[in-house]
Coordinates of C-alpha atoms and ligand atoms in Angstrom, one line a residue:
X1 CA -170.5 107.7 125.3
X2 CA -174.6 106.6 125.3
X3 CA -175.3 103.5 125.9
X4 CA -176.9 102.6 122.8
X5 CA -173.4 102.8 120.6
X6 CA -171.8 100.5 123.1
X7 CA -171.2 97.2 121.8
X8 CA -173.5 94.3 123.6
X9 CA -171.3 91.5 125.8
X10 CA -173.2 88.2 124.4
X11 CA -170.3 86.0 126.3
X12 CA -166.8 84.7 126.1
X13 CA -165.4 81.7 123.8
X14 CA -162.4 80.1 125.8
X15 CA -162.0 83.4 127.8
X16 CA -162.4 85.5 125.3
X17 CA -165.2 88.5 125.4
X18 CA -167.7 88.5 122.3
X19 CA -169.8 91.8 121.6
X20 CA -172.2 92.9 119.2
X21 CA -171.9 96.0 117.8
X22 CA -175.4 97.2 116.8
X23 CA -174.0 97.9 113.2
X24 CA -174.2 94.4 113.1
X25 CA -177.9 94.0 113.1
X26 CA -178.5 96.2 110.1
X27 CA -176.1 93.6 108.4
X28 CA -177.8 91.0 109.5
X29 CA -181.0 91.7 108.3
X30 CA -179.6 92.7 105.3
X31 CA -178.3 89.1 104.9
X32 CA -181.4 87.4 105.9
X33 CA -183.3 89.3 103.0
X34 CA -180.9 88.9 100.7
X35 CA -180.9 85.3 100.8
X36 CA -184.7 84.9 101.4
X37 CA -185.6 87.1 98.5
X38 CA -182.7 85.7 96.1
X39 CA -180.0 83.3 96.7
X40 CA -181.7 80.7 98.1
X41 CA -185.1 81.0 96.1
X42 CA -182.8 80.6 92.8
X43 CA -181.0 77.9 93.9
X44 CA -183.8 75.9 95.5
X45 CA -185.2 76.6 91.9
X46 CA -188.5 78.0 94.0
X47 CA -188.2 81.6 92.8
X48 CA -191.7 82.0 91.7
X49 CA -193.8 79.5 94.3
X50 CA -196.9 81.6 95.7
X51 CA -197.0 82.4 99.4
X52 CA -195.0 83.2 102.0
X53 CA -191.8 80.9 101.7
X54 CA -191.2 79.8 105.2
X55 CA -188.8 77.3 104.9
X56 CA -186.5 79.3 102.9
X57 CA -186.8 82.4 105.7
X58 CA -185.8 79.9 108.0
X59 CA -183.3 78.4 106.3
X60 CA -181.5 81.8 105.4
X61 CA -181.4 83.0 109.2
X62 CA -179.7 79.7 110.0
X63 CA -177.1 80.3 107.1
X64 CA -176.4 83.4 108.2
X65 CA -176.1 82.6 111.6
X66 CA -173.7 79.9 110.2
X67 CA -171.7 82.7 108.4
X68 CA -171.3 84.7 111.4
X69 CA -170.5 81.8 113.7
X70 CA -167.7 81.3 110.8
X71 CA -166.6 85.3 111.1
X72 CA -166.3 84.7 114.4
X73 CA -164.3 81.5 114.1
X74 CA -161.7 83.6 112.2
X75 CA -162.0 86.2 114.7
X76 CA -161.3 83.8 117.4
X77 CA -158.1 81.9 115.6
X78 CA -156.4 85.7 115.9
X79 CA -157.3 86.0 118.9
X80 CA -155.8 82.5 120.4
X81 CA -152.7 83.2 118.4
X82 CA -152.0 86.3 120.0
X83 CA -152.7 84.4 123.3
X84 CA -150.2 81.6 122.3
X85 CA -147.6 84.3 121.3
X86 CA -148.3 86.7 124.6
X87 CA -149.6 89.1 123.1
X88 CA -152.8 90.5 125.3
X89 CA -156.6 89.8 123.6
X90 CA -159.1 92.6 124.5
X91 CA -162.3 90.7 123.1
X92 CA -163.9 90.0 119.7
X93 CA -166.8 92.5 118.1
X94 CA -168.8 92.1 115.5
X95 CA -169.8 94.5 113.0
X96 CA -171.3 95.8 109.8
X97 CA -168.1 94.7 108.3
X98 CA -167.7 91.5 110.0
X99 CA -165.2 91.2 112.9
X100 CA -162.3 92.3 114.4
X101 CA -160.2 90.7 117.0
X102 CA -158.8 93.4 119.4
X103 CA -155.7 93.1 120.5
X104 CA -154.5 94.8 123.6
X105 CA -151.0 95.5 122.1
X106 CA -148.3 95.8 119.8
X107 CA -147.6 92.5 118.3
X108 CA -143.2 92.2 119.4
X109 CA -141.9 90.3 116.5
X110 CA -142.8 90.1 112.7
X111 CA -142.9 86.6 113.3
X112 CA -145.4 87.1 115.8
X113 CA -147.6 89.5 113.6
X114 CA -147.1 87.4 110.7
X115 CA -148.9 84.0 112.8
X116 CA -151.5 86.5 114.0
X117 CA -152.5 87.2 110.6
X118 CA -152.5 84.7 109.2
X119 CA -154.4 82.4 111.0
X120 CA -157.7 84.1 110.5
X121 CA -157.4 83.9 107.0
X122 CA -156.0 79.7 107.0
X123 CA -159.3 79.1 109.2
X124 CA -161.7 80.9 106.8
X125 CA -160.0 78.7 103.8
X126 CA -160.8 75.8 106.1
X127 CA -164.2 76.2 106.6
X128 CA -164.8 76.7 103.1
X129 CA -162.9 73.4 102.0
X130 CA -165.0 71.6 104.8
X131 CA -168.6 73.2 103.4
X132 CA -167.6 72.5 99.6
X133 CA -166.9 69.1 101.1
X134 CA -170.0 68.3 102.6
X135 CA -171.5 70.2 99.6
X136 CA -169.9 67.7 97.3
X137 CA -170.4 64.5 99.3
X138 CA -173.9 65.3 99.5
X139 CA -174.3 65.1 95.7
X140 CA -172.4 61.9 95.3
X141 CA -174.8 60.1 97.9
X142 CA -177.7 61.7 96.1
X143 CA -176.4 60.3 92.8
X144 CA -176.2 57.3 94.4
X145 CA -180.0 56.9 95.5
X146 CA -178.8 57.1 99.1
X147 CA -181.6 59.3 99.8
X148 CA -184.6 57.6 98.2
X149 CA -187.6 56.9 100.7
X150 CA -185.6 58.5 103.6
X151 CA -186.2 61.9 105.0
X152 CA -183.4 63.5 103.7
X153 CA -185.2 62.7 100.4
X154 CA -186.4 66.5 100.0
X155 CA -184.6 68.0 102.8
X156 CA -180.8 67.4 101.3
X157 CA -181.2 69.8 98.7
X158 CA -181.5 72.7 101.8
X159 CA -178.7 71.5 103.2
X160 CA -176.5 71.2 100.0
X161 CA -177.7 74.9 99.6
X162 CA -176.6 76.5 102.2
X163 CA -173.2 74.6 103.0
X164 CA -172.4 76.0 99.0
X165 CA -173.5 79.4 100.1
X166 CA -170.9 79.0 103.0
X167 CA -168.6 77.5 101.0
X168 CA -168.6 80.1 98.3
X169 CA -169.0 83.3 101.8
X170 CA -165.5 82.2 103.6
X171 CA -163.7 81.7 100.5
X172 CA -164.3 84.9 99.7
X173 CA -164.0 86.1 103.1
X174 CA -160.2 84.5 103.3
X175 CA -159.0 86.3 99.9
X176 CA -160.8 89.7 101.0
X177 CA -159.1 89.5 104.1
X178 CA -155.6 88.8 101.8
X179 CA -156.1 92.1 99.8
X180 CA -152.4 93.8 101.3
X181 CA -154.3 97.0 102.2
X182 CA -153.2 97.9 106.2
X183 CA -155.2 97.2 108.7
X184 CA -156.5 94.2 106.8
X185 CA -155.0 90.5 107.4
X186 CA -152.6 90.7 104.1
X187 CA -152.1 94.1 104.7
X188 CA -150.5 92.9 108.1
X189 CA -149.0 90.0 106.9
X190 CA -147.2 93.0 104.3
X191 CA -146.1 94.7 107.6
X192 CA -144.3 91.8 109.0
X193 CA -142.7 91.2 105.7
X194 CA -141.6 94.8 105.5
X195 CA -140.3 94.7 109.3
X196 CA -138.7 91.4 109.3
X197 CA -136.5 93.0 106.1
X198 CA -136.0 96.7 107.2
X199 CA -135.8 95.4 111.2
X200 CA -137.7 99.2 111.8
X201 CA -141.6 98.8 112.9
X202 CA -142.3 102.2 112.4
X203 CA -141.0 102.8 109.0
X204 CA -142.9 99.0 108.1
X205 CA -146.2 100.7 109.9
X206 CA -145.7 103.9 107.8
X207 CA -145.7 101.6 104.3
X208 CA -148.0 99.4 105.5
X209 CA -150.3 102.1 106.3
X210 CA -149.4 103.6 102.5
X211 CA -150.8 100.1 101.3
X212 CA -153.8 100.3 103.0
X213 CA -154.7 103.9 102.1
X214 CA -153.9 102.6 98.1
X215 CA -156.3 99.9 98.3
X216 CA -159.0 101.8 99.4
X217 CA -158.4 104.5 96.5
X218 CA -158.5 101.1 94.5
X219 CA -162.0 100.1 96.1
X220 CA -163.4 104.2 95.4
X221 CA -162.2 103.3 91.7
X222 CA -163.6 100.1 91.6
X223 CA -167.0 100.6 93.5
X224 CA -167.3 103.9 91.2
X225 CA -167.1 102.0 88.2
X226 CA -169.8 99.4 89.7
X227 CA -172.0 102.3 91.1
X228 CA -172.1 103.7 87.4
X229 CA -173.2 100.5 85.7
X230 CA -176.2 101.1 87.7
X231 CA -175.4 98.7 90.6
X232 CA -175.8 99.5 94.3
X233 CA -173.4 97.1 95.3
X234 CA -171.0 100.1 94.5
X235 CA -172.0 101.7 97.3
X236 CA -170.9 99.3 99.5
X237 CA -167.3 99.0 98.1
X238 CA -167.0 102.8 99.2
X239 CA -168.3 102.9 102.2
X240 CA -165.2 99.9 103.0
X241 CA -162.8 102.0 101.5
X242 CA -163.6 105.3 103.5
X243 CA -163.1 102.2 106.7
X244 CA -160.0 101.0 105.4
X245 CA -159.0 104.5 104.6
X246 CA -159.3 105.6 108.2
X247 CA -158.6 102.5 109.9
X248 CA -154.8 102.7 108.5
X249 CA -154.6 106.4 109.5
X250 CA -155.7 105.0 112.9
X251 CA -153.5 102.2 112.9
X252 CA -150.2 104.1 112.2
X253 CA -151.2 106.8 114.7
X254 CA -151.7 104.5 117.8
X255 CA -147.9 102.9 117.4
X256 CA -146.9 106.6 117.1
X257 CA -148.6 107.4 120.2
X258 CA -147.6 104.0 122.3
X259 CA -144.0 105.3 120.9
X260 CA -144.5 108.5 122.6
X261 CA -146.2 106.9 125.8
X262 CA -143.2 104.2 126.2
X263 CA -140.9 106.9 126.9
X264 CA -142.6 109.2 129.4
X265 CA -143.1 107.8 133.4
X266 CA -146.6 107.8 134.8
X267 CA -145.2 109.8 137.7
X268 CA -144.4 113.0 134.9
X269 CA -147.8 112.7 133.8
X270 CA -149.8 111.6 136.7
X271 CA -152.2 114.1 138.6
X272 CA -151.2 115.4 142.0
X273 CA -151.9 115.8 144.8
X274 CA -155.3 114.7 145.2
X275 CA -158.1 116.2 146.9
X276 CA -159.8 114.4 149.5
X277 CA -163.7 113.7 150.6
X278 CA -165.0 111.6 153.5
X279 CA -166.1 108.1 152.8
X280 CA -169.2 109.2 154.7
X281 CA -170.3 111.7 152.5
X282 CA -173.4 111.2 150.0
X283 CA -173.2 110.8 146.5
X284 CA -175.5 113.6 146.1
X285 CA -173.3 116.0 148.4
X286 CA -170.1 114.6 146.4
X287 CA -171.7 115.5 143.0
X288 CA -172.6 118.9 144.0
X289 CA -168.6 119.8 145.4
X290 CA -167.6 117.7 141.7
X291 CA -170.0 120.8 140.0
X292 CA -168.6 123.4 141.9
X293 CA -164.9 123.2 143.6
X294 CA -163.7 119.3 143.6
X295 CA -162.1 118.2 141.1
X296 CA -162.7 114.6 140.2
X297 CA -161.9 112.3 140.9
X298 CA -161.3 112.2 144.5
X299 CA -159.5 110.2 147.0
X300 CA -162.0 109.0 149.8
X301 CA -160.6 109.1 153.4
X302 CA -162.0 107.1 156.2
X303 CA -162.4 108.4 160.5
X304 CA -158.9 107.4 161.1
X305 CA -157.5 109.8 157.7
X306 CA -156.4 106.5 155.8
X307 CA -157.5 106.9 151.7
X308 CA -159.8 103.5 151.2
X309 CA -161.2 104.2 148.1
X310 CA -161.2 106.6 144.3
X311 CA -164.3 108.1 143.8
X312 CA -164.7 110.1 140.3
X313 CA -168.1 111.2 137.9
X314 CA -167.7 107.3 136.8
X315 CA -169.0 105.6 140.2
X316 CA -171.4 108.6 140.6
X317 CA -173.2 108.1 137.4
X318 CA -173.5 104.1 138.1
X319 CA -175.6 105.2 140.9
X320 CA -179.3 106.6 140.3
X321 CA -179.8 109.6 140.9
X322 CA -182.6 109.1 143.1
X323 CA -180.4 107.0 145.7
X324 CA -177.8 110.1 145.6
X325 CA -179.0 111.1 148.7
X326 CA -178.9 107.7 150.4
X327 CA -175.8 106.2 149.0
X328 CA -172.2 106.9 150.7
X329 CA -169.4 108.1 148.9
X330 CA -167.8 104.0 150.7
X331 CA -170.4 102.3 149.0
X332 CA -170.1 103.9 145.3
X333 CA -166.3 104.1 145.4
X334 CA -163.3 102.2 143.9
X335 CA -161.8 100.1 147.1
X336 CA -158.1 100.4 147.1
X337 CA -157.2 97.3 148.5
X338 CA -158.9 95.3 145.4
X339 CA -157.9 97.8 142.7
X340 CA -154.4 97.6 140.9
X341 CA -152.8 100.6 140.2
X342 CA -149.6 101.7 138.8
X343 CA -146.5 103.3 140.0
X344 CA -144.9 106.4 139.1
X345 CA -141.8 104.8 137.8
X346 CA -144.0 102.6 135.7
X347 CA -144.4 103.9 131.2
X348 CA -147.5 105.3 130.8
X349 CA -147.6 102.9 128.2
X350 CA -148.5 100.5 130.5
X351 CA -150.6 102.6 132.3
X352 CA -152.7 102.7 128.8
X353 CA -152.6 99.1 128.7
X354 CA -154.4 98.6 132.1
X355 CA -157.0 101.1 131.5
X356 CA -157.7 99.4 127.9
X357 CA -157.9 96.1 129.9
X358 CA -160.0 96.7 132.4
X359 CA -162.2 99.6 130.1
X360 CA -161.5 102.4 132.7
X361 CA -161.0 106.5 132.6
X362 CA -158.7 106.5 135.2
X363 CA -156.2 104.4 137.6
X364 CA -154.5 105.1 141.1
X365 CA -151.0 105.5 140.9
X366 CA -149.4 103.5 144.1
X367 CA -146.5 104.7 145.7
X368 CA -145.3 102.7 149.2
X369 CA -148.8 101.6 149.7
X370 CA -149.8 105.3 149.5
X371 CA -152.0 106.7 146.5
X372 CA -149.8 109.6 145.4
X373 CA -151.9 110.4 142.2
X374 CA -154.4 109.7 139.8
X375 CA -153.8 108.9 136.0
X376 CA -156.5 108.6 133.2
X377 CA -157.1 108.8 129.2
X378 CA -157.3 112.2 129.7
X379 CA -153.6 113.4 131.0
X380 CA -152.7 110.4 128.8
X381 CA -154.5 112.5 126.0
X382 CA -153.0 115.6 127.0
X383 CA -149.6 114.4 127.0
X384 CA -150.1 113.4 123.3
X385 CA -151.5 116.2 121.9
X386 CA -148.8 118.3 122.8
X387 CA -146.7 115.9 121.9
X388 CA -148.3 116.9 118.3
X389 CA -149.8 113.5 117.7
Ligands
LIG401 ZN1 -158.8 88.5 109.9

């Protein structure tokens, strides 16, 4: 993966890691000019004012900051509910479609998908009530002549604006979310439904995923019919159903594939033996054996013949190149002692979980204190593919 299509870590909210996808930005600006250009100049009743309308510039970057903080709020109430219920929260990203709240595993209950769901949904309807409110309240005290000779005089108005605009963006965000089209929030809420009757996840997964691959031939139709009438806003419509569209496939063919990994060992799958390199070698002379014999990654071995440390391309490449020749294979590798690995006897469904958790290729696999074997995506991978999935 480059760098660049990696999502940027902007910080945690109780725990809980928020990134940026850089799809996000394009949205973003999109927003901004939206509601410099139109929104806002119409309902501030400024549309044609001459010059450069600053105030209303700033005043849509705030409100779309606002709407974002309020994507992520729904985000966020997934993500705690899955904490509450114990189900494992990977982080929160942001992008061109909003969020999504990724969650490190199969919810283990309807009941438990069901709360998940839902919650993001009941938060958005929340903040909407709450911004109507204030939109609302606003107006009475302005009816009132609260405002008259105070500095809220002119400046209410803004406000009222943009807590409408709010108001009007997570109520609509709530009952998109609702649409029962898998992997959407109603779509989910569809699967618990289906599960909690037929008591069989995968069969609810494999309608649920039917549901979502219907509404996105319902958003073609409808973005179609908009896109002919001559509106670009069409456009849009399809490019979220073509997401939805694959996002079910995707969805239906990871609980296939954790299926799959529940009933297979790490110790079938794992790679063994592995080779060995001193902890005393370079990096440089470490990535020349990885290009020609070694297979990677390795197990480092100290004087005494003890392994201390994994050492694969990953640890090489965090390295520059020009300190190759000074670095040590000690320095650049994975201590044993601090990393947590699995054992043979473990699923390599939880072998998946760990390297989802911690974002790595590859983990050791622990036997008696000893590293027996390596196992990564890739014999994870392997084992899936011939497993026809
Ligand atoms: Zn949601």
């Amino acid at each position: 993966m480059f760098p660049i299509f990696r999502p940027w870590h902007i910080g945690r909210l109780f725990g809980i890691p928020i990134r940026i996808d850089p799809s996000w930005v394009l949205i973003f600006l999109l927003l901004v000019y939206q509601l410099a250009t139109f929104i806002f100049p119409v309902a501030l009743g400024v549309r044609f004012r001459r010059g450069i309308a600053f105030d209303v510039i700033a005043l849509a970057v705030i409100a779309s900051l606002l709407l974002f903080a309020s994507v992520v709020a729904h985000e966020l109430a997934h993500a705690l509910m899955a904490r509450v219920r114990g189900v494992s929260v990977l982080g929160i990203t942001l992008f061109i479609f909003g969020g999504v709240a990724q969650i490190g595993d199969e919810p283990d209950s309807p009941a438990t998908e069901f709360l998940i769901a839902i919650v993001g949904p009941l938060i958005s309807f929340v903040i909407a009530i709450l911004a109507a409110g204030i939109w609302i309240w606003l107006q009475a005290l302005e009816g009132l002549g609260t405002f008259y000779r105070t500095p809220l005089q002119s400046a209410w108005v803004y406000i009222a604006v943009v807590a409408f605009y709010l108001a009007q963006a997570n109520l609509l965000l709530a009952l998109f979310n609702l649409l029962p089209g898998f992997p959407l929030d109603g779509g989910r809420v569809l699967r618990a439904l289906i599960w909690a009757i037929l008591k069989d996840q995968k069969r609810a997964t494999y309608l649920a995923m039917l549901s979502g691959r219907g509404m996105a031939i319902l958003m073609v139709a409808v973005g179609a019919f908009i896109l002919f009438r001559g509106e670009y806003g069409g456009g849009w419509l399809l490019l979220m159903a073509w997401f939805l569209w694959r996002a079910a496939g995707e969805a239906y063919h990871s609980l296939l594939a954790r299926e799959l990994l529940k009933q297979v060992t790490v110790g079938e799958l794992m790679r063994a033996p592995l080779q060995r390199v001193s902890e005393a070698l370079s990096l440089r002379e470490l990535a020349e054996s990885f290009a020609s014999w070694l297979r990677p990654p390795a197990l480092a071995i100290d004087l005494n013949g003890n392994a201390v440390g994994i050492v694969g391309m990953e640890q090489v490449k965090q390295v520059e190149r020009a300190k190759w020749e000074s670095t040590r294979v000690r320095q650049a590798m994975l201590p044993l002692g601090v990393d947590v690995g699995v054992t043979s006897n473990d699923t390599a469904l939880h072998a998946l979980k760990l390297l989802t958790e911690r974002e790595r290729e590859e983990v050791a696999v622990i036997q008696n204190g000893q590293v027996v074997g390596i196992i990564g995506r890739e014999e994870l991978a392997r084992y899936l593919q011939a497993q026809g999935e």
